[in-house]
Backbone as numpy.savetxt, mean C-alpha at the origin, in Angstrom:
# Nx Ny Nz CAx CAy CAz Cx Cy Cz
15.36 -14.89 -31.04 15.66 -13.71 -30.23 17.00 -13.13 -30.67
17.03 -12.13 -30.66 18.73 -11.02 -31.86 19.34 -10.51 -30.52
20.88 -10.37 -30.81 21.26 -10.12 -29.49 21.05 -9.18 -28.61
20.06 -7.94 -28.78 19.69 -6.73 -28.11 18.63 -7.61 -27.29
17.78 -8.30 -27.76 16.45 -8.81 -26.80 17.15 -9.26 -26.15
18.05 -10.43 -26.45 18.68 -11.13 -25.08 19.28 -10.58 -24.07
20.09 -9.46 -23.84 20.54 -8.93 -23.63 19.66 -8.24 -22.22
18.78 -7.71 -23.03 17.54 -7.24 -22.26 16.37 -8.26 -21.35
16.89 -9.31 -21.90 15.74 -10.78 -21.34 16.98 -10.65 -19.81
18.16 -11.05 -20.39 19.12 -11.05 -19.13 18.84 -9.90 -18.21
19.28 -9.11 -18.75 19.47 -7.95 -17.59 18.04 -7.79 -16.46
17.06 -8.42 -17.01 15.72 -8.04 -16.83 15.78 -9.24 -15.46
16.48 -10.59 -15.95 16.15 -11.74 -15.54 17.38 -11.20 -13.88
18.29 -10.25 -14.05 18.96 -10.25 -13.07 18.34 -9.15 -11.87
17.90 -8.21 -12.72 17.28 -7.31 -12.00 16.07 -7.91 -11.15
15.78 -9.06 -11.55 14.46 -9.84 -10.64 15.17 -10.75 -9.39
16.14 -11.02 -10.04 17.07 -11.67 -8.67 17.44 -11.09 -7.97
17.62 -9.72 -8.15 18.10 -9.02 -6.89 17.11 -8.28 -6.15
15.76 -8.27 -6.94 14.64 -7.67 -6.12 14.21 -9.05 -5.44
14.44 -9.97 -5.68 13.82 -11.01 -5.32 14.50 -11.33 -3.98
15.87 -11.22 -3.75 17.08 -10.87 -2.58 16.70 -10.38 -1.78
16.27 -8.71 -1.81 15.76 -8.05 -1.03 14.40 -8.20 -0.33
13.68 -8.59 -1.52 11.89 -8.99 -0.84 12.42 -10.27 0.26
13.06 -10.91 0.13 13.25 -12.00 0.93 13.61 -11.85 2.11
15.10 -11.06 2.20 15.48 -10.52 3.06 14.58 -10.07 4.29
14.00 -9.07 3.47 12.82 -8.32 4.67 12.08 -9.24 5.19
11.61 -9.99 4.42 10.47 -11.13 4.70 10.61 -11.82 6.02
12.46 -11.83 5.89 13.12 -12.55 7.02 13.39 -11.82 8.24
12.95 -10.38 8.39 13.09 -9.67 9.12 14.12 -8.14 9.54
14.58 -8.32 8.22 15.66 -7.84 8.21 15.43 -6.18 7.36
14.70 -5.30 8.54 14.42 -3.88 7.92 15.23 -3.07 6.86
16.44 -3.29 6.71 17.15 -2.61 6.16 18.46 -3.57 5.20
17.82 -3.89 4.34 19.18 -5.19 4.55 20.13 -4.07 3.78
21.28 -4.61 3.53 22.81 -3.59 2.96 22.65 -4.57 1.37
23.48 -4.10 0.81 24.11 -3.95 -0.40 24.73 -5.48 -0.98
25.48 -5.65 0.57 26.22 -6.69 0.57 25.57 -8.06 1.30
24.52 -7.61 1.91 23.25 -8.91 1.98 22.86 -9.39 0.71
22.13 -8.27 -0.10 22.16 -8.57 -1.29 22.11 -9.18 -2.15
23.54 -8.95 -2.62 24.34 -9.73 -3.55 24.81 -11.19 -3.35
24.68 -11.26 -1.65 25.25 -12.62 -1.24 23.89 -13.02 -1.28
22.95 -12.80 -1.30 21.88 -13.50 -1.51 21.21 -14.05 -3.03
21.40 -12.98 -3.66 21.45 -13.10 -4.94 22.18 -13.94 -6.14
23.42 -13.73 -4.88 24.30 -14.35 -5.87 24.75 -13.97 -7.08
25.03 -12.59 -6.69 25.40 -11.35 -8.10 26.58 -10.63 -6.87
27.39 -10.26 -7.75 28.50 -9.27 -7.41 28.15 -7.73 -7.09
29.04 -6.86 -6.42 28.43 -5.86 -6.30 28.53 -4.96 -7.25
29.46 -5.47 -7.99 29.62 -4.48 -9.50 27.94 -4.68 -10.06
27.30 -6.25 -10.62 26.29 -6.50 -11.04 24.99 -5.35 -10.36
25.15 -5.44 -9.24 24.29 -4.97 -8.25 24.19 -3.42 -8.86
25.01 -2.46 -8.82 25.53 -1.28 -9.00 24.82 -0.87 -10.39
25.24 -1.86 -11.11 24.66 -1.68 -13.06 23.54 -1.98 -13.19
22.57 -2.15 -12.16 21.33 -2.38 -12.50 20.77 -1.27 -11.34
20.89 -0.99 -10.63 20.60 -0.17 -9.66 21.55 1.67 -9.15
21.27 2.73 -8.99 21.79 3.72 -8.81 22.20 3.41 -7.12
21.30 3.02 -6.37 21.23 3.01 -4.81 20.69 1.94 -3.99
20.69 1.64 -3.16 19.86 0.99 -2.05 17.97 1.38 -2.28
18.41 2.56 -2.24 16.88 3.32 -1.97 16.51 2.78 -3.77
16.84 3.10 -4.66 16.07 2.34 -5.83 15.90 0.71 -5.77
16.55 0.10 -5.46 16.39 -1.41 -5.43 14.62 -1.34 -4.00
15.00 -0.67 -3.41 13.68 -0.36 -2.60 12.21 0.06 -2.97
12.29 0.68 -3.92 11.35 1.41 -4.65 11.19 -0.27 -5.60
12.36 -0.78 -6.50 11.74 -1.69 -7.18 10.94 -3.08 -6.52
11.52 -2.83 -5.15 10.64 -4.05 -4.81 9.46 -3.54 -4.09
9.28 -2.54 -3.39 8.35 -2.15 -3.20 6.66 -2.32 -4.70
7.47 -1.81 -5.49 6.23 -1.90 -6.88 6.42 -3.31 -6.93
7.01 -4.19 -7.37 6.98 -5.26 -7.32 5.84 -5.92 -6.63
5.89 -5.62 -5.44 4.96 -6.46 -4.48 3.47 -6.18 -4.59
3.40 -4.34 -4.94 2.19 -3.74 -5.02 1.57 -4.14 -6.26
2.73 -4.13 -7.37 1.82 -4.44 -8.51 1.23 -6.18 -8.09
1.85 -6.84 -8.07 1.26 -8.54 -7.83 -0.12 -8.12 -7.19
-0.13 -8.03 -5.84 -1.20 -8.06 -5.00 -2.50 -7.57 -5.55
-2.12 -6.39 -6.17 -3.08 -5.38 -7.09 -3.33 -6.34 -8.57
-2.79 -6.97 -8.80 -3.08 -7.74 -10.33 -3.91 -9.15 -9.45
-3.77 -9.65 -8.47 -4.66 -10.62 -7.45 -5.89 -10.24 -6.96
-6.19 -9.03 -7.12 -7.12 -8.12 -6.63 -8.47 -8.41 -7.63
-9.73 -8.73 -7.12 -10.62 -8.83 -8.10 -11.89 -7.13 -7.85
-12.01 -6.52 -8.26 -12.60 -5.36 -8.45 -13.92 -5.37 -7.94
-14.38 -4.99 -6.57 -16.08 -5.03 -6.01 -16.33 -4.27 -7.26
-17.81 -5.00 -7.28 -18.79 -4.99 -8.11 -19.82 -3.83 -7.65
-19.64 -2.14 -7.75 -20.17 -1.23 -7.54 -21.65 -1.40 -7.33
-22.34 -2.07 -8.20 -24.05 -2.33 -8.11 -24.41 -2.93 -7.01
-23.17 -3.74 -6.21 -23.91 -4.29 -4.57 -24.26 -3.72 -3.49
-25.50 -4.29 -2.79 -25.83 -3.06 -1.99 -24.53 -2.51 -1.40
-24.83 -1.63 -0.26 -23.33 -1.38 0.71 -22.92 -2.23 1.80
-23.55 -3.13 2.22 -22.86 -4.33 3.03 -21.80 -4.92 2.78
-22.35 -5.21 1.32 -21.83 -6.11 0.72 -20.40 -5.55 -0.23
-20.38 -4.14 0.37 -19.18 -3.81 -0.80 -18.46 -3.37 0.51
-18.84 -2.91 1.78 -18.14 -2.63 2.77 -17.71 -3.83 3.34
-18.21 -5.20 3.57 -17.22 -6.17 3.83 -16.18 -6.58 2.78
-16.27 -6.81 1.58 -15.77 -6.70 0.25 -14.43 -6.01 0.44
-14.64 -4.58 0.76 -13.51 -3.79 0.49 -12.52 -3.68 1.84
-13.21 -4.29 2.99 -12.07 -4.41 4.38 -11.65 -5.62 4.14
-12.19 -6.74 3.50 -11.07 -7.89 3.15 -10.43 -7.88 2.45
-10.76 -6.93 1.30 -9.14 -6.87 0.62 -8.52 -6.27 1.05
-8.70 -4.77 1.27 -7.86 -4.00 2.34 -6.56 -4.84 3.30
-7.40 -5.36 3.78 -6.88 -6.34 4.93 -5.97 -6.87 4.38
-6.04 -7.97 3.60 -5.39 -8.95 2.79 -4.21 -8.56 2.24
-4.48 -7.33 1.66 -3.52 -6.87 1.17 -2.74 -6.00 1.96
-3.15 -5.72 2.83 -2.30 -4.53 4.07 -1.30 -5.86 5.00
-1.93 -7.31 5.05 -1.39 -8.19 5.95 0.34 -8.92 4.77
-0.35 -8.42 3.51 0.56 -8.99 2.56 1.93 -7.84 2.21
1.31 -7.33 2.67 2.24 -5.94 2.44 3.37 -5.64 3.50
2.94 -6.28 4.64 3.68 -5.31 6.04 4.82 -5.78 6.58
5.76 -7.01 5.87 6.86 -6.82 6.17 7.71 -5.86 5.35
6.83 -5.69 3.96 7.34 -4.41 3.34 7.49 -3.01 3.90
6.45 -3.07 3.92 6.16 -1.32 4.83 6.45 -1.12 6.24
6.95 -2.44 6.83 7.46 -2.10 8.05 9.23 -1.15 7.65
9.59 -1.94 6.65 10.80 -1.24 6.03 10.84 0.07 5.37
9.99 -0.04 4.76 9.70 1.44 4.08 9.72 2.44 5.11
8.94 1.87 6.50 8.68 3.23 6.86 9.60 3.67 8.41
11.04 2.63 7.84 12.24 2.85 8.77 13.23 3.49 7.58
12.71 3.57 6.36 13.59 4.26 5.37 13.43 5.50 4.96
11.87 5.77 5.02 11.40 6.96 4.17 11.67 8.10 4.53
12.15 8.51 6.25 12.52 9.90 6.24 13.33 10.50 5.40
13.72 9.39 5.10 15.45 9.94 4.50 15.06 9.25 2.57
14.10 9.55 2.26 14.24 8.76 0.92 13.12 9.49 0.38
13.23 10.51 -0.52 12.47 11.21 -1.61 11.36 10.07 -2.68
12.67 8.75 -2.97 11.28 7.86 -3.69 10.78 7.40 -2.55
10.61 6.71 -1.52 10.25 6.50 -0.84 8.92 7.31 -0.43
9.15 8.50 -0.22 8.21 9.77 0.11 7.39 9.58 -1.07
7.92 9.97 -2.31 6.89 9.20 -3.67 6.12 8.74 -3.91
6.61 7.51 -3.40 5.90 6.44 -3.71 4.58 6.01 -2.34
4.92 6.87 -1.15 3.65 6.92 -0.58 2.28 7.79 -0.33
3.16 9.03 -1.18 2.04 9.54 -1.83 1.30 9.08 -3.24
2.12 8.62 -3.71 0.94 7.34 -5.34 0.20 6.68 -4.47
0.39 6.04 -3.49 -0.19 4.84 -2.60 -1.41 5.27 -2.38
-1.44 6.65 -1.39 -2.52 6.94 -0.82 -3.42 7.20 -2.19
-2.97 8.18 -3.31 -3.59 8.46 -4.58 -4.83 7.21 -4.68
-4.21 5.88 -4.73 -4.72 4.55 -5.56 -5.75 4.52 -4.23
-5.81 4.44 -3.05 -6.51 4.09 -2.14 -7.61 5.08 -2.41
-7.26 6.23 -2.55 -8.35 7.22 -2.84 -8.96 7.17 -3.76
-8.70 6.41 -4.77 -9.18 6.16 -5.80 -10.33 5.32 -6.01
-9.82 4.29 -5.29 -10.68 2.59 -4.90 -11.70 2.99 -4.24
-11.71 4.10 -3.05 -12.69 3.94 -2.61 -13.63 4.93 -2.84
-13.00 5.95 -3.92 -14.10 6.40 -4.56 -15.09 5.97 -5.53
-14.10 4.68 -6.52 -15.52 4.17 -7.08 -15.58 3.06 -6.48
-15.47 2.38 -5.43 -16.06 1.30 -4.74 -17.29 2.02 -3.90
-17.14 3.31 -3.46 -18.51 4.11 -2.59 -19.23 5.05 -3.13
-19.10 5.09 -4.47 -19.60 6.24 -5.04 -20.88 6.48 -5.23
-21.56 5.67 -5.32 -22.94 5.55 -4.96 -23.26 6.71 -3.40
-22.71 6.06 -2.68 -22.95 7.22 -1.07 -22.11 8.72 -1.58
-20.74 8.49 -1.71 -20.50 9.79 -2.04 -20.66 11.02 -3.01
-21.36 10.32 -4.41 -22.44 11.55 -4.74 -22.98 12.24 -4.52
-23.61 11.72 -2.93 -25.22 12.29 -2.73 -24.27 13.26 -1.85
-23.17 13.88 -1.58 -22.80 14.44 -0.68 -22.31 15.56 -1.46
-22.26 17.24 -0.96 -21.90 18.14 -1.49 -20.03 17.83 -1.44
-19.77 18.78 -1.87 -18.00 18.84 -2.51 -17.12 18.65 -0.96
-17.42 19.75 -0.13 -16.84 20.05 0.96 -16.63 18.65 1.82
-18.16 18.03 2.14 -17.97 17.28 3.04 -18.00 15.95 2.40
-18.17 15.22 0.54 -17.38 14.39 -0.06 -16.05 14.72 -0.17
-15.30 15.72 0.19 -13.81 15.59 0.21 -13.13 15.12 1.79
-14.09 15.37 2.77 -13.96 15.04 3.99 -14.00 13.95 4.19
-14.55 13.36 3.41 -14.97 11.83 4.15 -14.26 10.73 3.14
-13.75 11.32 2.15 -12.58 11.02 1.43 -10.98 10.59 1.96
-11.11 12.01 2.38 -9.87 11.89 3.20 -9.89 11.14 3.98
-11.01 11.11 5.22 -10.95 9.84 6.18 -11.04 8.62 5.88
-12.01 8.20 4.85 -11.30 6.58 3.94 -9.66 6.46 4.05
-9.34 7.03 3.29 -8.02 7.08 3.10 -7.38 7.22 4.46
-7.35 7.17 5.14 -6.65 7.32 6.55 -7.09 6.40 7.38
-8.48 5.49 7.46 -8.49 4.28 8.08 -8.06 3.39 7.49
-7.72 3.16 5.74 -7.58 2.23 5.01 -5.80 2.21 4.54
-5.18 2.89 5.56 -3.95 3.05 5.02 -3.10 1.82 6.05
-1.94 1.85 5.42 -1.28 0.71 6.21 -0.87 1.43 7.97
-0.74 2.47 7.98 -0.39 3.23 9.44 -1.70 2.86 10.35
-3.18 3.28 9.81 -4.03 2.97 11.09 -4.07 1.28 10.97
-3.35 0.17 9.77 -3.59 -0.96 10.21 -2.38 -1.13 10.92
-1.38 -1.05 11.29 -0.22 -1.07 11.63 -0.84 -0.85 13.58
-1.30 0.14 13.30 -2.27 0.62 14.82 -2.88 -0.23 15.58
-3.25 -0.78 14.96 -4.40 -2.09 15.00 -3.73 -2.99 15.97
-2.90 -3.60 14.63 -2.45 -4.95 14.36 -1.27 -4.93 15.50
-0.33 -3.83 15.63 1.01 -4.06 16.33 0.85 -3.50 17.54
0.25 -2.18 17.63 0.08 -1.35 19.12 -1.24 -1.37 19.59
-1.92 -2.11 19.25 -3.34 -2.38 19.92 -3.90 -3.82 19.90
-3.04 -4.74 19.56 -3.30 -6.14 19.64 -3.92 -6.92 19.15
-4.42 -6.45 18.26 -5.91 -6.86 17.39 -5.83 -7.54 16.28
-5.97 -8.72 16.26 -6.31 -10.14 15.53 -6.47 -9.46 14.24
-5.66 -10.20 12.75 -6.57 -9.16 11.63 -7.53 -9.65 11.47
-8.30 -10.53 12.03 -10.56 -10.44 11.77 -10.41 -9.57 12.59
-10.30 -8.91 14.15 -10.62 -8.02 14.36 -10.22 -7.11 14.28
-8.82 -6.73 13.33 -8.51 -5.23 12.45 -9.78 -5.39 11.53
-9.99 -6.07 10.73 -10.86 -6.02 9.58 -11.98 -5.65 9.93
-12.92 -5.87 11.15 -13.73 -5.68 11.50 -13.80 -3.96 12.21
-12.76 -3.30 12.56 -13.01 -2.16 12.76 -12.79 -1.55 11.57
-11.90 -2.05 10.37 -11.97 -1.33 9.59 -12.91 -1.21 8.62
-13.59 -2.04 8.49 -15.59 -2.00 8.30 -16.23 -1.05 8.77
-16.24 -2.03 10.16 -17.28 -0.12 11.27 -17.06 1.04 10.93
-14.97 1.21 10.36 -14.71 2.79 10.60 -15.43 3.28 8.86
-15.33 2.57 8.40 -15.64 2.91 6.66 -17.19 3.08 6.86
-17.72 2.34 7.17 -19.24 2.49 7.26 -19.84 3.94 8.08
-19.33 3.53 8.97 -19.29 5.08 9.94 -19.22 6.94 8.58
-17.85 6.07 8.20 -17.46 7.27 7.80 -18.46 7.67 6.50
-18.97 6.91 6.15 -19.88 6.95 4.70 -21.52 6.56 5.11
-21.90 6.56 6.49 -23.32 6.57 6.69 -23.53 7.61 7.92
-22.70 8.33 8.37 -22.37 9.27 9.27 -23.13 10.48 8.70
-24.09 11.19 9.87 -25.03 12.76 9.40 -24.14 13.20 8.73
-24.81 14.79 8.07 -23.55 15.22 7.11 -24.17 16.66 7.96
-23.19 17.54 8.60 -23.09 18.72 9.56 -23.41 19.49 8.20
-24.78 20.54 7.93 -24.77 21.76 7.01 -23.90 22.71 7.63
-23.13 22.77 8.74 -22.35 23.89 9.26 -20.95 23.41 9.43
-20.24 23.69 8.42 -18.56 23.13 8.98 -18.36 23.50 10.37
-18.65 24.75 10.92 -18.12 25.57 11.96 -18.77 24.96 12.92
-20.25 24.33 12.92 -20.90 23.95 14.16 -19.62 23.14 15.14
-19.79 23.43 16.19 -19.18 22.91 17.49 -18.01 22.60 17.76
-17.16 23.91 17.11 -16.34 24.43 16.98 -16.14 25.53 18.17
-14.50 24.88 19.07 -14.63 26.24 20.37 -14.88 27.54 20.13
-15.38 28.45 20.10 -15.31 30.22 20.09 -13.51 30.76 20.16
């Protein structure tokens, strides 16, 4: 290894200690940790801290991907050819799994993000990937649907499968995650075996 790789092996190896600081931190409850949690956790100075990071809010963003990429590389890909039972329980346990693995993260994120542009960012990529998954995890059902009301029912995937309606669930409605998981089945199924209205406007007030 020539001294530029090393260099870069280090810096790389420090930048993981201090994301590793912060993931912990939160883990421990601690929504917002400072600068100077940190480093005392880390066991890096705040100069160190500073040269690898612009802000608080970037060391946030890096652990945020951090966590998403793992979970997402743990993730094994439903197998599109199964009937839909079998891809709608499939896709609320990972959902799940990964929304339960996620939420001391995003409990932080989402005491940070008013005020944080990556933050804001990075939860619009989020929803992107969710919209994504469950277009080719359902695509079979959502073919058969014209543009208008496959973009409708798109959107509502994406809005039962997000961490806010599990957050709903799980914290302000009391609900066990088998029985988050289990509404979030019903609501996906619902939403993808639900009539399809030929009239947007039908029953709609005057």
């Amino acid at each position: 290894m020539n001294e530029v790789d090393g260099r870069s092996a280090r810096a790389e190896r420090t930048r993981s200690l201090i994301v590793d600081a912060h993931l912990a931190l939160i883990t421990d409850g601690e929504l917002k940790p400072t600068a100077r949690q940190v480093t005392e956790r880390a066991g890096v100075s705040p100069r160190t801290l500073w040269g690898h990071f612009a802000d608080m809010e970037a060391v946030m963003a890096a652990s945020a991907g951090r966590q998403l990429e793992g979970q997402e590389a743990a993730t094994v890909p439903i197998d599109v050819d199964q009937p839909l039972h079998r891809r709608l329980a499939a896709y609320a346990h990972q959902r799940a799994t990964l929304l339960e693995a996620l939420a001391p993260l995003a409990r932080a994120a989402d005491v940070q993000r008013p005020f944080s542009p990556v933050l804001q960012a990075n939860l619009r990529e989020n929803l992107a990937r969710i919209r994504a998954e469950a277009e080719r995890v359902f695509a079979p059902e959502l073919s058969r649907l014209e543009a208008a009301e496959r973009e409708r029912r798109l959107l509502a995937l994406v809005v039962v499968a997000d961490w806010a309606s599990w957050q709903l669930l799980r914290q302000y409605l009391g609900r066990t995650a088998t029985e988050a998981t289990d509404v979030l089945r019903t609501a996906v199924a619902g939403i993808l075996t639900g009539p399809t209205d030929p009239d947007p406007t039908n029953g709609d007030p005057a």
